[in-house]
CSV table of N, CA, C and O in Angstrom, one decimal:
chain,number,residue,atom,x,y,z
A,1,MET,N,228.3,19.0,105.4
A,1,MET,CA,227.6,18.3,106.4
A,1,MET,C,227.6,18.9,107.5
A,1,MET,O,226.6,18.5,108.5
A,2,ASP,N,228.4,19.4,108.5
A,2,ASP,CA,229.0,19.5,109.8
A,2,ASP,C,228.0,20.8,109.9
A,2,ASP,O,227.6,20.9,110.9
A,3,ASN,N,227.8,21.8,108.9
A,3,ASN,CA,227.2,23.0,109.0
A,3,ASN,C,225.8,22.5,109.0
A,3,ASN,O,225.1,23.0,110.0
A,4,GLN,N,225.4,21.6,108.3
A,4,GLN,CA,223.6,21.2,108.6
A,4,GLN,C,223.3,20.7,110.0
A,4,GLN,O,222.5,21.1,110.6
A,5,GLN,N,224.5,20.2,110.6
A,5,GLN,CA,224.2,19.4,111.9
A,5,GLN,C,224.2,20.2,112.6
A,5,GLN,O,223.3,20.0,113.8
A,6,THR,N,224.9,21.2,113.0
A,6,THR,CA,225.4,22.7,113.9
A,6,THR,C,223.8,23.5,113.4
A,6,THR,O,223.2,23.7,114.5
A,7,THR,N,223.6,23.8,112.2
A,7,THR,CA,221.9,24.5,112.6
A,7,THR,C,220.7,23.8,112.7
A,7,THR,O,219.9,24.1,113.4
A,8,ALA,N,220.8,22.5,112.4
A,8,ALA,CA,219.6,21.5,113.0
A,8,ALA,C,219.6,21.3,114.4
A,8,ALA,O,218.6,21.1,115.2
A,9,ALA,N,220.9,21.4,115.0
A,9,ALA,CA,220.7,21.3,116.5
A,9,ALA,C,220.4,22.5,117.4
A,9,ALA,O,220.0,21.8,118.5
A,10,VAL,N,220.8,23.3,116.7
A,10,VAL,CA,220.3,24.8,117.6
A,10,VAL,C,218.9,24.9,117.3
A,10,VAL,O,218.5,25.0,116.7
A,11,LYS,N,218.1,25.3,118.8
A,11,LYS,CA,216.5,25.3,118.5
A,11,LYS,C,216.4,26.4,118.8
A,11,LYS,O,217.1,27.2,119.7
A,12,PRO,N,215.3,27.4,117.9
A,12,PRO,CA,215.2,28.7,118.3
A,12,PRO,C,214.7,28.7,119.5
A,12,PRO,O,213.5,28.2,119.5
A,13,VAL,N,214.6,29.6,120.5
A,13,VAL,CA,213.8,30.0,121.4
A,13,VAL,C,212.6,30.4,121.1
A,13,VAL,O,212.3,31.4,120.5
A,14,SER,N,211.5,29.7,121.5
A,14,SER,CA,210.2,29.8,121.1
A,14,SER,C,209.2,31.4,122.3
A,14,SER,O,210.1,31.3,123.4
A,15,PRO,N,208.9,32.3,122.3
A,15,PRO,CA,208.4,33.2,122.8
A,15,PRO,C,207.7,32.8,124.2
A,15,PRO,O,207.8,33.2,125.0
A,16,LEU,N,206.7,31.7,123.9
A,16,LEU,CA,206.3,30.9,125.0
A,16,LEU,C,207.4,30.2,126.3
A,16,LEU,O,207.0,30.6,127.5
A,17,ARG,N,208.2,29.9,125.7
A,17,ARG,CA,209.7,29.3,126.6
A,17,ARG,C,210.3,30.5,127.0
A,17,ARG,O,210.2,30.1,128.2
A,18,ASN,N,210.2,31.5,126.5
A,18,ASN,CA,211.1,32.7,126.9
A,18,ASN,C,210.2,33.1,128.0
A,18,ASN,O,210.8,33.9,129.0
A,19,GLY,N,209.0,33.5,128.0
A,19,GLY,CA,208.0,33.9,128.7
A,19,GLY,C,208.0,32.9,130.3
A,19,GLY,O,208.0,33.4,131.0
A,20,VAL,N,208.0,31.7,130.0
A,20,VAL,CA,207.9,31.0,131.0
A,20,VAL,C,209.4,31.2,131.8
A,20,VAL,O,209.4,31.1,133.4
A,21,HIS,N,210.6,31.1,131.0
A,21,HIS,CA,211.6,31.5,132.1
A,21,HIS,C,211.2,33.1,133.0
A,21,HIS,O,212.1,33.1,133.7
A,22,ILE,N,211.1,34.2,132.6
A,22,ILE,CA,210.8,35.1,132.9
A,22,ILE,C,209.8,35.4,134.0
A,22,ILE,O,210.3,35.3,135.0
A,23,ALA,N,208.9,34.4,133.8
A,23,ALA,CA,208.0,34.4,135.0
A,23,ALA,C,208.9,33.5,136.3
A,23,ALA,O,208.5,33.7,137.2
A,24,PHE,N,209.6,32.4,136.1
A,24,PHE,CA,210.3,31.5,136.8
A,24,PHE,C,210.8,32.5,137.5
A,24,PHE,O,211.3,32.3,138.9
A,25,ARG,N,211.8,33.4,136.7
A,25,ARG,CA,213.0,34.0,137.5
A,25,ARG,C,212.3,35.1,138.6
A,25,ARG,O,213.0,35.2,139.5
A,26,GLN,N,210.9,35.7,137.9
A,26,GLN,CA,210.2,36.9,138.6
A,26,GLN,C,209.8,35.7,140.2
A,26,GLN,O,209.8,36.4,140.8
A,27,LEU,N,209.3,34.9,139.7
A,27,LEU,CA,208.6,33.7,141.0
A,27,LEU,C,210.1,33.4,142.0
A,27,LEU,O,209.9,33.9,142.9
A,28,LEU,N,211.3,33.3,141.6
A,28,LEU,CA,212.8,33.4,142.5
A,28,LEU,C,212.9,34.7,143.1
A,28,LEU,O,213.4,34.2,144.2
A,29,ALA,N,212.5,35.5,142.7
A,29,ALA,CA,212.8,36.7,142.9
A,29,ALA,C,211.9,37.1,144.0
A,29,ALA,O,212.3,37.7,145.3
A,30,LEU,N,210.9,36.6,143.5
A,30,LEU,CA,209.7,36.9,144.7
A,30,LEU,C,209.9,36.1,145.9
A,30,LEU,O,209.4,36.7,146.7
A,31,LEU,N,210.3,34.7,145.8
A,31,LEU,CA,210.7,33.8,147.1
A,31,LEU,C,211.8,34.6,147.6
A,31,LEU,O,211.7,34.9,148.9
A,32,GLY,N,212.4,35.2,147.1
A,32,GLY,CA,213.6,35.9,147.8
A,32,GLY,C,213.5,37.0,148.5
A,32,GLY,O,213.9,37.0,149.7
A,33,LEU,N,212.3,37.9,148.4
A,33,LEU,CA,212.0,38.8,148.7
A,33,LEU,C,210.9,38.6,150.0
A,33,LEU,O,211.4,39.0,151.2
A,34,ILE,N,210.5,37.6,149.5
A,34,ILE,CA,209.3,37.1,151.0
A,34,ILE,C,210.9,36.2,152.0
A,34,ILE,O,210.4,36.5,153.7
A,35,MET,N,212.0,35.7,151.7
A,35,MET,CA,212.7,34.9,152.4
A,35,MET,C,213.3,36.0,153.4
A,35,MET,O,213.7,36.1,154.7
A,36,ILE,N,213.6,37.2,152.5
A,36,ILE,CA,214.5,38.1,153.4
A,36,ILE,C,213.7,38.9,154.4
A,36,ILE,O,213.5,39.1,155.6
A,37,ALA,N,212.3,39.0,154.2
A,37,ALA,CA,211.0,39.4,155.4
A,37,ALA,C,210.9,38.5,156.4
A,37,ALA,O,210.5,39.0,157.6
A,38,VAL,N,210.9,37.1,156.0
A,38,VAL,CA,210.4,36.3,156.8
A,38,VAL,C,212.1,35.7,157.7
A,38,VAL,O,211.8,35.6,159.5
A,39,ALA,N,213.0,36.2,157.4
A,39,ALA,CA,214.3,36.0,158.3
A,39,ALA,C,214.3,36.7,159.4
A,39,ALA,O,215.2,36.6,160.3
A,40,ILE,N,213.8,38.3,159.2
A,40,ILE,CA,213.9,39.4,160.4
A,40,ILE,C,213.0,38.5,161.8
A,40,ILE,O,213.8,38.2,162.7
A,41,PRO,N,212.0,38.1,161.6
A,41,PRO,CA,211.3,37.3,162.9
A,41,PRO,C,211.8,36.3,163.2
A,41,PRO,O,212.1,36.2,164.7
A,42,ILE,N,212.5,35.5,162.1
A,42,ILE,CA,212.9,34.2,162.4
A,42,ILE,C,214.4,34.9,163.4
A,42,ILE,O,214.5,33.8,165.1
A,43,ALA,N,214.7,35.6,163.1
A,43,ALA,CA,216.4,36.2,163.6
A,43,ALA,C,216.0,36.2,165.0
A,43,ALA,O,216.7,36.3,166.0
A,44,PHE,N,215.2,37.1,165.4
A,44,PHE,CA,214.5,37.5,166.5
A,44,PHE,C,214.3,36.3,167.4
A,44,PHE,O,214.4,36.9,168.7
A,45,LEU,N,213.3,35.6,167.0
A,45,LEU,CA,213.0,34.5,167.8
A,45,LEU,C,214.0,33.1,168.1
A,45,LEU,O,213.5,32.7,168.7
A,46,THR,N,214.9,33.2,167.3
A,46,THR,CA,216.2,32.6,167.5
A,46,THR,C,217.3,33.1,167.7
A,46,THR,O,218.2,32.9,166.9
A,47,PRO,N,217.4,33.6,168.6
A,47,PRO,CA,218.8,34.7,169.4
A,47,PRO,C,220.0,33.7,169.1
A,47,PRO,O,221.1,34.0,169.3
A,48,VAL,N,219.9,32.6,169.9
A,48,VAL,CA,221.0,31.8,169.9
A,48,VAL,C,221.5,30.9,168.9
A,48,VAL,O,222.6,31.0,168.7
A,49,ILE,N,220.7,30.6,167.7
A,49,ILE,CA,221.2,29.8,166.6
A,49,ILE,C,220.8,31.0,165.5
A,49,ILE,O,219.7,31.0,165.6
A,50,PRO,N,221.6,31.1,164.7
A,50,PRO,CA,221.6,32.0,163.9
A,50,PRO,C,220.8,31.4,162.6
A,50,PRO,O,221.5,31.3,162.2
A,51,VAL,N,219.4,31.4,162.7
A,51,VAL,CA,218.8,30.2,161.8
A,51,VAL,C,218.3,31.6,160.7
A,51,VAL,O,218.2,31.4,159.4
A,52,GLY,N,218.0,32.4,161.0
A,52,GLY,CA,217.4,33.6,160.2
A,52,GLY,C,218.7,34.0,159.4
A,52,GLY,O,218.2,34.3,157.6
A,53,LEU,N,219.8,33.9,159.1
A,53,LEU,CA,220.8,34.8,158.5
A,53,LEU,C,221.2,33.6,157.5
A,53,LEU,O,220.8,34.3,156.2
A,54,PRO,N,221.0,32.7,157.3
A,54,PRO,CA,221.3,31.9,156.1
A,54,PRO,C,219.6,31.9,155.4
A,54,PRO,O,220.2,32.2,154.0
A,55,ILE,N,218.5,32.1,156.0
A,55,ILE,CA,217.5,32.4,155.2
A,55,ILE,C,217.6,33.5,154.6
A,55,ILE,O,217.6,33.9,153.3
A,56,ALA,N,218.2,34.5,155.1
A,56,ALA,CA,218.6,36.0,154.4
A,56,ALA,C,219.7,36.1,153.5
A,56,ALA,O,219.3,36.7,152.1
A,57,ILE,N,220.6,35.4,153.8
A,57,ILE,CA,221.6,35.5,152.7
A,57,ILE,C,221.0,34.4,151.4
A,57,ILE,O,221.1,35.0,149.9
A,58,LEU,N,220.1,33.4,151.3
A,58,LEU,CA,219.8,32.9,150.5
A,58,LEU,C,218.5,33.8,149.7
A,58,LEU,O,218.7,33.5,148.7
A,59,GLY,N,218.0,34.6,150.6
A,59,GLY,CA,216.7,35.6,150.2
A,59,GLY,C,217.6,36.9,149.0
A,59,GLY,O,216.9,37.0,148.1
A,60,VAL,N,218.8,37.2,149.7
A,60,VAL,CA,219.4,38.0,149.0
A,60,VAL,C,220.0,37.9,147.3
A,60,VAL,O,219.8,38.4,146.7
A,61,VAL,N,220.5,36.7,147.5
A,61,VAL,CA,220.9,36.0,146.6
A,61,VAL,C,219.9,35.8,145.3
A,61,VAL,O,220.0,35.8,144.2
A,62,LEU,N,218.9,34.9,145.9
A,62,LEU,CA,217.8,35.2,145.0
A,62,LEU,C,217.2,36.4,144.3
A,62,LEU,O,217.1,35.8,143.2
A,63,LEU,N,217.3,37.4,145.1
A,63,LEU,CA,216.7,38.4,144.8
A,63,LEU,C,217.6,39.2,143.6
A,63,LEU,O,217.3,39.6,142.8
A,64,GLY,N,218.6,39.1,144.3
A,64,GLY,CA,219.9,39.9,143.4
A,64,GLY,C,220.3,39.3,142.0
A,64,GLY,O,220.7,39.8,141.2
A,65,ARG,N,220.0,37.9,142.3
A,65,ARG,CA,220.4,37.2,140.6
A,65,ARG,C,219.3,37.2,140.2
A,65,ARG,O,219.3,36.7,138.3
A,66,ASN,N,217.9,37.3,140.1
A,66,ASN,CA,217.3,37.0,139.5
A,66,ASN,C,216.1,38.2,139.0
A,66,ASN,O,215.0,37.9,137.9
A,67,ALA,N,216.4,39.1,139.2
A,67,ALA,CA,215.4,40.4,139.0
A,67,ALA,C,216.2,41.6,139.0
A,67,ALA,O,217.0,42.0,140.1
A,68,MET,N,216.2,42.1,138.0
A,68,MET,CA,216.9,43.8,138.2
A,68,MET,C,216.6,44.6,139.0
A,68,MET,O,217.0,45.3,139.7
A,69,TRP,N,214.8,44.8,139.1
A,69,TRP,CA,214.2,45.4,140.3
A,69,TRP,C,215.0,45.5,141.7
A,69,TRP,O,215.3,46.2,142.5
A,70,GLY,N,215.0,44.0,142.4
A,70,GLY,CA,215.8,43.6,143.3
A,70,GLY,C,217.2,43.8,143.6
A,70,GLY,O,217.3,44.4,144.9
A,71,ARG,N,218.1,44.1,142.2
A,71,ARG,CA,219.3,43.9,142.3
A,71,ARG,C,219.3,45.9,143.1
A,71,ARG,O,220.3,46.3,143.7
A,72,ARG,N,218.8,46.5,142.2
A,72,ARG,CA,218.8,47.8,142.1
A,72,ARG,C,218.0,48.2,143.1
A,72,ARG,O,218.6,49.4,143.9
A,73,TRP,N,217.3,47.8,144.2
A,73,TRP,CA,216.9,48.3,145.3
A,73,TRP,C,217.6,48.0,146.5
A,73,TRP,O,217.8,48.9,147.3
A,74,MET,N,218.3,46.6,146.2
A,74,MET,CA,219.4,46.7,146.9
A,74,MET,C,220.8,47.5,147.2
A,74,MET,O,221.1,48.0,148.1
A,75,GLU,N,221.0,48.1,145.6
A,75,GLU,CA,222.1,48.8,145.6
A,75,GLU,C,221.4,49.9,146.1
A,75,GLU,O,222.2,50.8,146.5
A,76,GLY,N,220.3,50.5,146.2
A,76,GLY,CA,219.7,52.0,146.8
A,76,GLY,C,219.9,51.9,148.6
A,76,GLY,O,220.4,52.5,149.0
A,77,VAL,N,219.9,50.6,148.7
A,77,VAL,CA,220.0,50.6,150.2
A,77,VAL,C,221.3,50.4,150.4
A,77,VAL,O,221.6,51.3,151.7
A,78,LEU,N,222.0,50.2,150.3
A,78,LEU,CA,223.6,50.0,150.1
A,78,LEU,C,223.8,51.1,150.2
A,78,LEU,O,225.1,52.0,150.8
A,79,SER,N,223.2,52.2,149.0
A,79,SER,CA,223.8,53.6,149.2
A,79,SER,C,224.0,54.6,150.0
A,79,SER,O,224.3,55.3,150.5
A,80,ARG,N,222.6,54.2,150.4
A,80,ARG,CA,221.6,54.9,151.7
A,80,ARG,C,222.4,54.7,152.5
A,80,ARG,O,222.4,55.6,153.8
A,81,HIS,N,222.6,53.5,153.1
A,81,HIS,CA,223.1,52.9,154.5
A,81,HIS,C,224.4,52.3,154.2
A,81,HIS,O,224.9,51.1,154.1
A,82,PRO,N,225.8,53.1,154.2
A,82,PRO,CA,226.7,52.2,153.6
A,82,PRO,C,227.5,51.4,154.6
A,82,PRO,O,228.4,50.6,154.0
A,83,ARG,N,227.1,51.1,155.5
A,83,ARG,CA,228.0,50.8,156.6
A,83,ARG,C,227.1,49.4,156.8
A,83,ARG,O,227.8,48.4,157.4
A,84,VAL,N,226.0,49.2,156.1
A,84,VAL,CA,225.1,47.8,155.5
A,84,VAL,C,226.1,47.1,155.1
A,84,VAL,O,226.3,45.7,155.4
A,85,GLU,N,227.0,47.4,154.1
A,85,GLU,CA,227.7,46.8,153.2
A,85,GLU,C,228.8,46.0,154.1
A,85,GLU,O,229.5,45.0,153.7
A,86,ARG,N,229.0,46.7,155.2
A,86,ARG,CA,230.5,46.3,155.8
A,86,ARG,C,230.3,44.7,156.3
A,86,ARG,O,231.2,44.0,156.2
A,87,PHE,N,229.1,44.2,156.5
A,87,PHE,CA,228.6,43.2,157.4
A,87,PHE,C,228.5,41.9,156.3
A,87,PHE,O,228.8,40.8,156.5
A,88,ALA,N,228.5,42.6,155.0
A,88,ALA,CA,228.5,41.8,153.5
A,88,ALA,C,230.1,40.8,153.5
A,88,ALA,O,230.7,41.9,153.5
A,89,PRO,N,230.1,39.3,153.4
A,89,PRO,CA,231.2,39.0,153.0
A,89,PRO,C,231.4,39.3,151.4
A,89,PRO,O,230.4,39.5,150.7
A,90,ASN,N,232.6,39.4,151.2
A,90,ASN,CA,233.5,39.8,149.6
A,90,ASN,C,232.5,38.6,148.6
A,90,ASN,O,232.2,39.1,147.6
A,91,TRP,N,232.5,37.4,149.2
A,91,TRP,CA,231.8,36.7,148.0
A,91,TRP,C,230.7,36.9,147.7
A,91,TRP,O,230.3,36.6,146.7
A,92,LEU,N,229.8,37.1,149.1
A,92,LEU,CA,228.4,37.3,148.6
A,92,LEU,C,228.1,38.7,147.9
A,92,LEU,O,227.4,39.0,146.9
A,93,MET,N,229.3,39.6,147.9
A,93,MET,CA,229.1,40.5,147.0
A,93,MET,C,229.3,40.2,145.6
A,93,MET,O,228.6,40.9,144.9
A,94,ARG,N,230.6,39.4,145.4
A,94,ARG,CA,230.6,39.5,144.0
A,94,ARG,C,229.4,38.3,143.4
A,94,ARG,O,229.3,38.4,142.2
A,95,LEU,N,229.2,37.1,144.0
A,95,LEU,CA,228.0,36.7,143.9
A,95,LEU,C,226.5,37.3,143.1
A,95,LEU,O,226.2,37.1,141.9
A,96,VAL,N,226.2,37.9,144.1
A,96,VAL,CA,224.8,39.1,144.5
A,96,VAL,C,225.1,39.8,143.0
A,96,VAL,O,224.4,40.6,141.8
A,97,PHE,N,226.0,41.0,143.2
A,97,PHE,CA,226.3,42.7,142.4
A,97,PHE,C,227.5,42.6,141.2
A,97,PHE,O,227.4,43.2,140.9
A,98,GLY,N,228.0,41.6,141.5
A,98,GLY,CA,229.1,41.3,140.9
A,98,GLY,C,230.1,42.1,140.7
A,98,GLY,O,231.2,42.7,139.9
A,99,ARG,N,230.7,43.1,142.1
A,99,ARG,CA,231.5,44.0,142.4
A,99,ARG,C,232.2,43.1,143.9
A,99,ARG,O,231.3,42.6,144.5
A,100,GLU,N,233.5,44.2,143.8
A,100,GLU,CA,233.6,44.0,145.2
A,100,GLU,C,233.1,45.2,146.1
A,100,GLU,O,232.6,45.9,145.7
A,101,LYS,N,233.5,44.6,147.4
A,101,LYS,CA,232.8,45.7,148.4
A,101,LYS,C,233.6,47.1,147.9
A,101,LYS,O,235.0,47.3,148.1
A,102,ARG,N,232.5,47.9,148.8
A,102,ARG,CA,233.1,49.4,148.4
A,102,ARG,C,234.1,49.6,149.8
A,102,ARG,O,233.6,49.1,151.0
A,103,ASP,N,235.2,50.4,149.8
A,103,ASP,CA,235.9,51.2,151.5
A,103,ASP,C,234.5,51.5,152.1
A,103,ASP,O,234.5,52.8,151.4
A,104,VAL,N,234.2,51.7,153.3
A,104,VAL,CA,233.6,52.8,153.8
A,104,VAL,C,234.6,53.2,155.2
A,104,VAL,O,235.1,52.6,155.8
A,105,ARG,N,234.6,54.1,155.1
A,105,ARG,CA,235.5,55.6,156.0
A,105,ARG,C,234.8,55.1,157.3
A,105,ARG,O,233.6,54.8,157.7
A,106,PRO,N,235.8,55.5,158.8
A,106,PRO,CA,235.5,54.8,159.9
A,106,PRO,C,234.2,55.8,160.2
A,106,PRO,O,233.6,55.4,161.3
A,107,ASP,N,234.2,56.8,159.8
A,107,ASP,CA,233.2,57.9,160.2
A,107,ASP,C,231.5,57.0,159.7
A,107,ASP,O,230.5,58.1,159.8
A,108,GLY,N,231.3,56.3,158.7
A,108,GLY,CA,230.3,55.7,158.2
A,108,GLY,C,229.8,56.6,157.2
A,108,GLY,O,229.0,56.4,156.2
A,109,LYS,N,230.6,57.6,156.3
A,109,LYS,CA,230.3,57.8,155.2
A,109,LYS,C,231.0,57.5,154.0
A,109,LYS,O,232.0,57.1,154.2
């Protein structure tokens, strides 16, 4: 009886439902990319109050968690410019990339 109840309780994922989830995640990633692009001018317009920083952090999290292409793009930026990773907090690196920060030598290489 228990075996029947557990198999009846598990619903198979329909292709339509799976497609909706994929489309929603891509929209979240696109929203993250837009937030990163918008955060740059906002940061210059509000130099005293750091409004652009939380917008950029939220955009990075949305992009890195919802799209593989976004994560690869950000990893490429970090590998080309290793000093940028110095500014990222450790919790953000674990949240977005699932790893700790890399050690950067003082000469920037």
